Coordinates of C-alpha atoms in Angstrom, one line a residue:
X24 CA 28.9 -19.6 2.8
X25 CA 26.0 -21.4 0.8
X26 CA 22.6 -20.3 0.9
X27 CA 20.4 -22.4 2.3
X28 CA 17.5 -24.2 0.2
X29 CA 13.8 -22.9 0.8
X30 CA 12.1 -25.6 3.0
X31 CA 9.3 -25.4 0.1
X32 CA 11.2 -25.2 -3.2
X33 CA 8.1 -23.5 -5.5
X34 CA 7.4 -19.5 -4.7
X35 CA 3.8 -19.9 -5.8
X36 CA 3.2 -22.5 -3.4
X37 CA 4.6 -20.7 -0.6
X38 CA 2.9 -17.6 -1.1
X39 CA -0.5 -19.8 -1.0
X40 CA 0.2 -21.4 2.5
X41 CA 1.2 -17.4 3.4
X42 CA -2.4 -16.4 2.4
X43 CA -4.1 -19.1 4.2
X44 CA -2.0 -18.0 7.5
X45 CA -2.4 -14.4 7.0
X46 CA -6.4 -14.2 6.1
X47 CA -6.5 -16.5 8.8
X48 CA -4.7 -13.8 11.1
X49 CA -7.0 -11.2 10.3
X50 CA -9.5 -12.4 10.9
X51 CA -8.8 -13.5 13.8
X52 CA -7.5 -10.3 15.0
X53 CA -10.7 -8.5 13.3
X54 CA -12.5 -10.7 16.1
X55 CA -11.0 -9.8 18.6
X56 CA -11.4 -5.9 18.2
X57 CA -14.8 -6.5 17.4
X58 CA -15.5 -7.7 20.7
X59 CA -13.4 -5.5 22.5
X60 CA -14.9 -2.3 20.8
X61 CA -18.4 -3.9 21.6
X62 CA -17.4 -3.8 25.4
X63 CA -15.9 -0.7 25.5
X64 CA -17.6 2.7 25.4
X65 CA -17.8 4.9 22.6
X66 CA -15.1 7.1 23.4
X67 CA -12.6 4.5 23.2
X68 CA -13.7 4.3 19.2
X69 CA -10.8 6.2 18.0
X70 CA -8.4 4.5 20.0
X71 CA -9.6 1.0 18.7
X72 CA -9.6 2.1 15.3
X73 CA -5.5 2.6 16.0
X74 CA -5.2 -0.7 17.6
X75 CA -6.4 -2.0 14.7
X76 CA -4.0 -0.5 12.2
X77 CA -0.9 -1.8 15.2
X78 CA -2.2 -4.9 15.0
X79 CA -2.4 -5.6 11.4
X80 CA 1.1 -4.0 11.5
X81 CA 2.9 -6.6 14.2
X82 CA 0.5 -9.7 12.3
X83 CA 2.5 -8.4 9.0
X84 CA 6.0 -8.1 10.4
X85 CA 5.8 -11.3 13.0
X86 CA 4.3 -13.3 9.8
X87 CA 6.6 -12.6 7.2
X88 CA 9.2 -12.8 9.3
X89 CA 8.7 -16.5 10.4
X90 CA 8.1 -17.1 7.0
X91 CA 10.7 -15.6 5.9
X92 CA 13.3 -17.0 8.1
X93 CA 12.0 -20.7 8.3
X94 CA 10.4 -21.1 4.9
X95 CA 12.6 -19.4 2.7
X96 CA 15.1 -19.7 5.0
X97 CA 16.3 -16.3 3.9
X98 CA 17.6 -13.1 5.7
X99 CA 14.6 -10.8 6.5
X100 CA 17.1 -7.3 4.8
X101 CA 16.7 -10.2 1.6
X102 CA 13.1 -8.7 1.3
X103 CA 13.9 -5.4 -0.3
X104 CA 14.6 -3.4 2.7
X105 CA 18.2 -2.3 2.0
X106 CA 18.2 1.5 2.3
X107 CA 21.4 2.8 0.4
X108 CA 20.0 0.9 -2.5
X109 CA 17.9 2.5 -5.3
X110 CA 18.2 6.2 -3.8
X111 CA 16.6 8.2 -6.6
X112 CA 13.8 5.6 -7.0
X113 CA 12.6 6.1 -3.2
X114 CA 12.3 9.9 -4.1
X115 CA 10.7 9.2 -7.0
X116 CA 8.2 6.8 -5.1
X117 CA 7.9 9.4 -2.1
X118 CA 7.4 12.4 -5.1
X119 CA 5.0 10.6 -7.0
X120 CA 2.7 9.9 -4.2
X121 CA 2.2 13.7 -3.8
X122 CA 2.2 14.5 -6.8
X123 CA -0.9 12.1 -8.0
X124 CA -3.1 12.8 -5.1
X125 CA -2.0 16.9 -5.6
X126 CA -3.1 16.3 -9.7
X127 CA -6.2 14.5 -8.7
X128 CA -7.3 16.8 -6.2
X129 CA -6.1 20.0 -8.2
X130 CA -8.6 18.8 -10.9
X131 CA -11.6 18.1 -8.4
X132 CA -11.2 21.7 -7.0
X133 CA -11.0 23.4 -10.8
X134 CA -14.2 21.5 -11.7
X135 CA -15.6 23.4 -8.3
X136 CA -16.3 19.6 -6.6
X137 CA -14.1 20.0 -4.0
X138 CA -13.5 23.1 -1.8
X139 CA -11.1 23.3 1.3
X140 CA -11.5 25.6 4.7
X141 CA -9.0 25.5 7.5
X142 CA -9.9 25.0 11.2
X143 CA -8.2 24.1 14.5
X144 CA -5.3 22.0 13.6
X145 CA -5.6 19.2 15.7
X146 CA -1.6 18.2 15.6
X147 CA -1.7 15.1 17.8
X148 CA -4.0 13.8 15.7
X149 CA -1.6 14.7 12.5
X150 CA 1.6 13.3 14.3
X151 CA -0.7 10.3 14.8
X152 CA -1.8 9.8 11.4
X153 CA 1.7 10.3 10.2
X154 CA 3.3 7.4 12.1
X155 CA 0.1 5.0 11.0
X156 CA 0.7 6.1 7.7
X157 CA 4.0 5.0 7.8
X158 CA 3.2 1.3 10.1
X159 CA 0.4 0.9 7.2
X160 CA 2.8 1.7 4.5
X161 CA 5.6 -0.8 5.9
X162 CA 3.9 -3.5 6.6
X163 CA 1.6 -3.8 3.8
X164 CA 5.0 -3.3 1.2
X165 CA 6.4 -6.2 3.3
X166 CA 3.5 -8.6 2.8
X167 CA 2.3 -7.8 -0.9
X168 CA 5.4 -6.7 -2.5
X169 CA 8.2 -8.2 -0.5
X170 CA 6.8 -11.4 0.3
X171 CA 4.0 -12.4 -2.5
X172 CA 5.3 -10.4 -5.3
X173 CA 9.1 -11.4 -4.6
X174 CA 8.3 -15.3 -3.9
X175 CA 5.7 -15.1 -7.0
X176 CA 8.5 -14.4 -9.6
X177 CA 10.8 -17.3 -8.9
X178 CA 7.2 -18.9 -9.7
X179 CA 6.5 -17.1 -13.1
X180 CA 7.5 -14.1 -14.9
X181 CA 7.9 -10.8 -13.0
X182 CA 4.8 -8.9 -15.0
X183 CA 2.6 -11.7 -14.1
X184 CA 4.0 -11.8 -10.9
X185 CA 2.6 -8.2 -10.7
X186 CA -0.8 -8.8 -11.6
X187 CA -1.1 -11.8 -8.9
X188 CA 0.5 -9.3 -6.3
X189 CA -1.9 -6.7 -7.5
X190 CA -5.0 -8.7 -7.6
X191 CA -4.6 -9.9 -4.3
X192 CA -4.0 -6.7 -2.9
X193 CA -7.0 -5.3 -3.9
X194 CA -9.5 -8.1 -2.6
X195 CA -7.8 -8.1 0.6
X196 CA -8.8 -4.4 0.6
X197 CA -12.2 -5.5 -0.1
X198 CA -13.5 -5.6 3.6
X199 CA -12.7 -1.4 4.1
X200 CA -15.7 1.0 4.5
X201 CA -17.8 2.0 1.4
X202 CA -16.1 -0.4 -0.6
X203 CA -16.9 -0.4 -4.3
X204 CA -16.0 -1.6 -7.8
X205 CA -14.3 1.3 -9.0
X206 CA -12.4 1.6 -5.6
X207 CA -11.4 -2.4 -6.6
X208 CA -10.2 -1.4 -9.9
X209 CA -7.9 1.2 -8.8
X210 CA -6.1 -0.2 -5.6
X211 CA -5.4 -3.1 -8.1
X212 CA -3.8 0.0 -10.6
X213 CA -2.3 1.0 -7.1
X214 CA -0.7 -2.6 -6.6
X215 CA 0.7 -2.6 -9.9
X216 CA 2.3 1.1 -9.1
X217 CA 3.4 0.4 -5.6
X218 CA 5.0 -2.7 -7.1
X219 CA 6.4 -1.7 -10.6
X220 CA 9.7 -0.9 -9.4
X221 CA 10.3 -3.9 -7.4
X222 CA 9.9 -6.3 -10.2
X223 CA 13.4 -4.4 -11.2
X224 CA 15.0 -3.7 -8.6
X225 CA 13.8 -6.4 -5.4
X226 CA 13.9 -3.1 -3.6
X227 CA 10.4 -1.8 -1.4
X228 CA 11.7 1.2 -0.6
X229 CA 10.3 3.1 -3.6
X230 CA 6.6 1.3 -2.7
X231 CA 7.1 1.9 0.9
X232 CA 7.6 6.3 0.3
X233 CA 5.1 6.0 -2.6
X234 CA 2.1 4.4 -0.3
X235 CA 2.9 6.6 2.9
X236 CA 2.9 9.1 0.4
X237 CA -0.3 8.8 -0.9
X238 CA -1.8 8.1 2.2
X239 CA -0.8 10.8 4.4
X240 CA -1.1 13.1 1.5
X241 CA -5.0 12.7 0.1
X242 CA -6.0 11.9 4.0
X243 CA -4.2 14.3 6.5
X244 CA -3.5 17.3 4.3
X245 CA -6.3 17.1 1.5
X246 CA -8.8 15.8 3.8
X247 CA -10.1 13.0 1.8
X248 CA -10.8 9.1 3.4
X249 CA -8.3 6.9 2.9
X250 CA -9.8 3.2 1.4
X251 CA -13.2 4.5 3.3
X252 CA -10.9 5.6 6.7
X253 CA -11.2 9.3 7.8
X254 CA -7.8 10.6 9.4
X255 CA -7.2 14.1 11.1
X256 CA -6.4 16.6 8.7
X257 CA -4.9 19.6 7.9
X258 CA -7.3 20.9 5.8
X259 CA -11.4 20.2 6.0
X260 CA -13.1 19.9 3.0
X261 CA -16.6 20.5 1.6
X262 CA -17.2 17.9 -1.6
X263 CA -20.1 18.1 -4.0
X264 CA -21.2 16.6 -7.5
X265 CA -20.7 12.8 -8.6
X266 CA -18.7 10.6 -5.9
X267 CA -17.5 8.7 -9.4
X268 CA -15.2 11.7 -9.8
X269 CA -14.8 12.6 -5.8
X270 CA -14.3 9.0 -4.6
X271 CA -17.2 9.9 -1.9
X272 CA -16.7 7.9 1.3
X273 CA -14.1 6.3 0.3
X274 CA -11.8 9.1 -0.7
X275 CA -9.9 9.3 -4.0
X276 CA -9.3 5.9 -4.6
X277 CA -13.0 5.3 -5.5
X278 CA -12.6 8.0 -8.0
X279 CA -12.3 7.6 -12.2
X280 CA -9.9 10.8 -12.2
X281 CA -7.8 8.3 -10.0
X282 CA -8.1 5.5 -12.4
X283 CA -6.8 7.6 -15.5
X284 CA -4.2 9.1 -13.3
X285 CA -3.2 5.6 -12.1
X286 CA -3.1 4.2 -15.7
X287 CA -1.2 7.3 -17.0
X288 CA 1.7 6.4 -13.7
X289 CA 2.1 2.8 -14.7
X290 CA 2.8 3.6 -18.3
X291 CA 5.1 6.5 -17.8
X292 CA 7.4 4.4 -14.9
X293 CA 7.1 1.0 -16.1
X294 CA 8.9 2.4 -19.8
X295 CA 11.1 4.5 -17.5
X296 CA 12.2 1.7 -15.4
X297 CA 12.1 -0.9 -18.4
X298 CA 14.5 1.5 -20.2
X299 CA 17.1 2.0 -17.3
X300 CA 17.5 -1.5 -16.4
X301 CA 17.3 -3.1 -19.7
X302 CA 19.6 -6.2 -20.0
X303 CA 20.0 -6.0 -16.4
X304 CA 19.5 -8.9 -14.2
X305 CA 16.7 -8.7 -11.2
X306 CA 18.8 -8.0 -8.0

């Protein structure tokens, strides 16, 4: 059977009418908990701090589905989401995420920054931040890597596809808590990771694995904020000394050890991945 034509033939163009839509959607949905957190009590804080994470979740899906299915006019699996494909790269995405935040951390507590206490393990909360973890980790690989990144490369080549996927990804993350330069410079590092096996493979599982990862890791067991968002934790923490090295209220990804760590990643896997699927063809 053929494949149908996209109803709009050029990648770049449809990934533009995709970011007027989905800005549009956020904000929209950022409304509407504003005024629903403003007419609720305090308690309910926590609850619409969830809500919002859902949200943003079923906005991503719904959206790039539709787009998906009557702009590309493509199967949503087409994304990237095959799962038998590309096994040792999802455990190297899933590894990697612990292992960076781990390294960063590790460093912190040798240069006596960070120190770490246990307390009452709140595990609803834990269970909790694990499956928004995940939700966050889906359906932010599904708009950025699966839909801009993948539509961006039948546009132009696949490392400048990157950089646009990358870019984007970071001043979108531009409206989070305690937001700062250095916290811009390195999600845009972290776009370029989450997305640096893609460009090779058309596959998000590795990106999915790697961002839950790194998420759930520095957040709810090292106790750090995630993009300026506290989650329960595992372990409490007591930070000192220069928030350029601890991230401050933003967590690790406002942190230079982050940045080096980050540069260090993309090196290492984009020779890795440039070496095992040389003269192949993008899937």
């Amino acid at each position: 059977m053929l494949q149908k034509q996209p109803l709009i033939k050029q990648g770049w163009l449809r990934v533009f009418l995709f970011l007027i839509v989905y800005v549009l959607l956020l904000i929209s949905s950022g409304v509407v908990l504003s005024l629903i957190t403003f007419t609720t009590s305090k308690e309910n804080a926590v609850p619409n701090f969830y809500s919002g994470i859902l949200l943003n979740f079923f906005v991503s899906v719904v959206l790039v589905f539709v787009f998906t299915k009557l702009i590309n006019r493509s199967s949503f699996s087409a994304l990237g989401l095959q799962w038998k494909i590309t096994a040792k790269e999802r455990w190297i995405g899933l590894l990697t995420g612990i292992f960076l935040s781990c390294f960063i951390a590790t460093i912190l507590w040798m240069l006596q920054l960070v120190q770490w206490f246990t307390d009452d393990v709140d595990a609803t909360g834990l269970s909790i931040a694990f499956g928004l973890m995940l939700l966050v980790a889906i359906g932010e690989e599904l708009v950025f890597r699966g839909y801009l990144l993948g539509n961006m490369m039948q546009s132009t080549s696949k490392e400048a596809a990157l950089i646009f996927s990358a870019l984007v990804f970071a001043v979108l993350h531009s409206l989070n808590p305690n937001f700062n330069l250095t916290a811009f410079i390195n999600i845009f590092l972290a776009g370029l990771l989450l997305g640096i096996n893609y460009i090779f493979t058309r596959n998000l599982w590795f990106g999915i694995l790697f961002h839950f990862s790194w998420n759930f890791f520095q957040g709810s067991v090292l106790g750090f904020p995630v993009s300026g968002l506290q989650l329960s934790s595992l372990l409490q923490q007591n930070s000192s000394g220069s928030i350029l090295l601890t991230g401050g209220e933003f967590g690790l990804e406002a942190s230079w050890l982050t940045s080096f760590a980050f540069a260090a990643a993309i090196f290492l896997l984009y020779t890795f991945f440039s070496k095992k699927y040389k003269g192949l063809p993008v899937v």
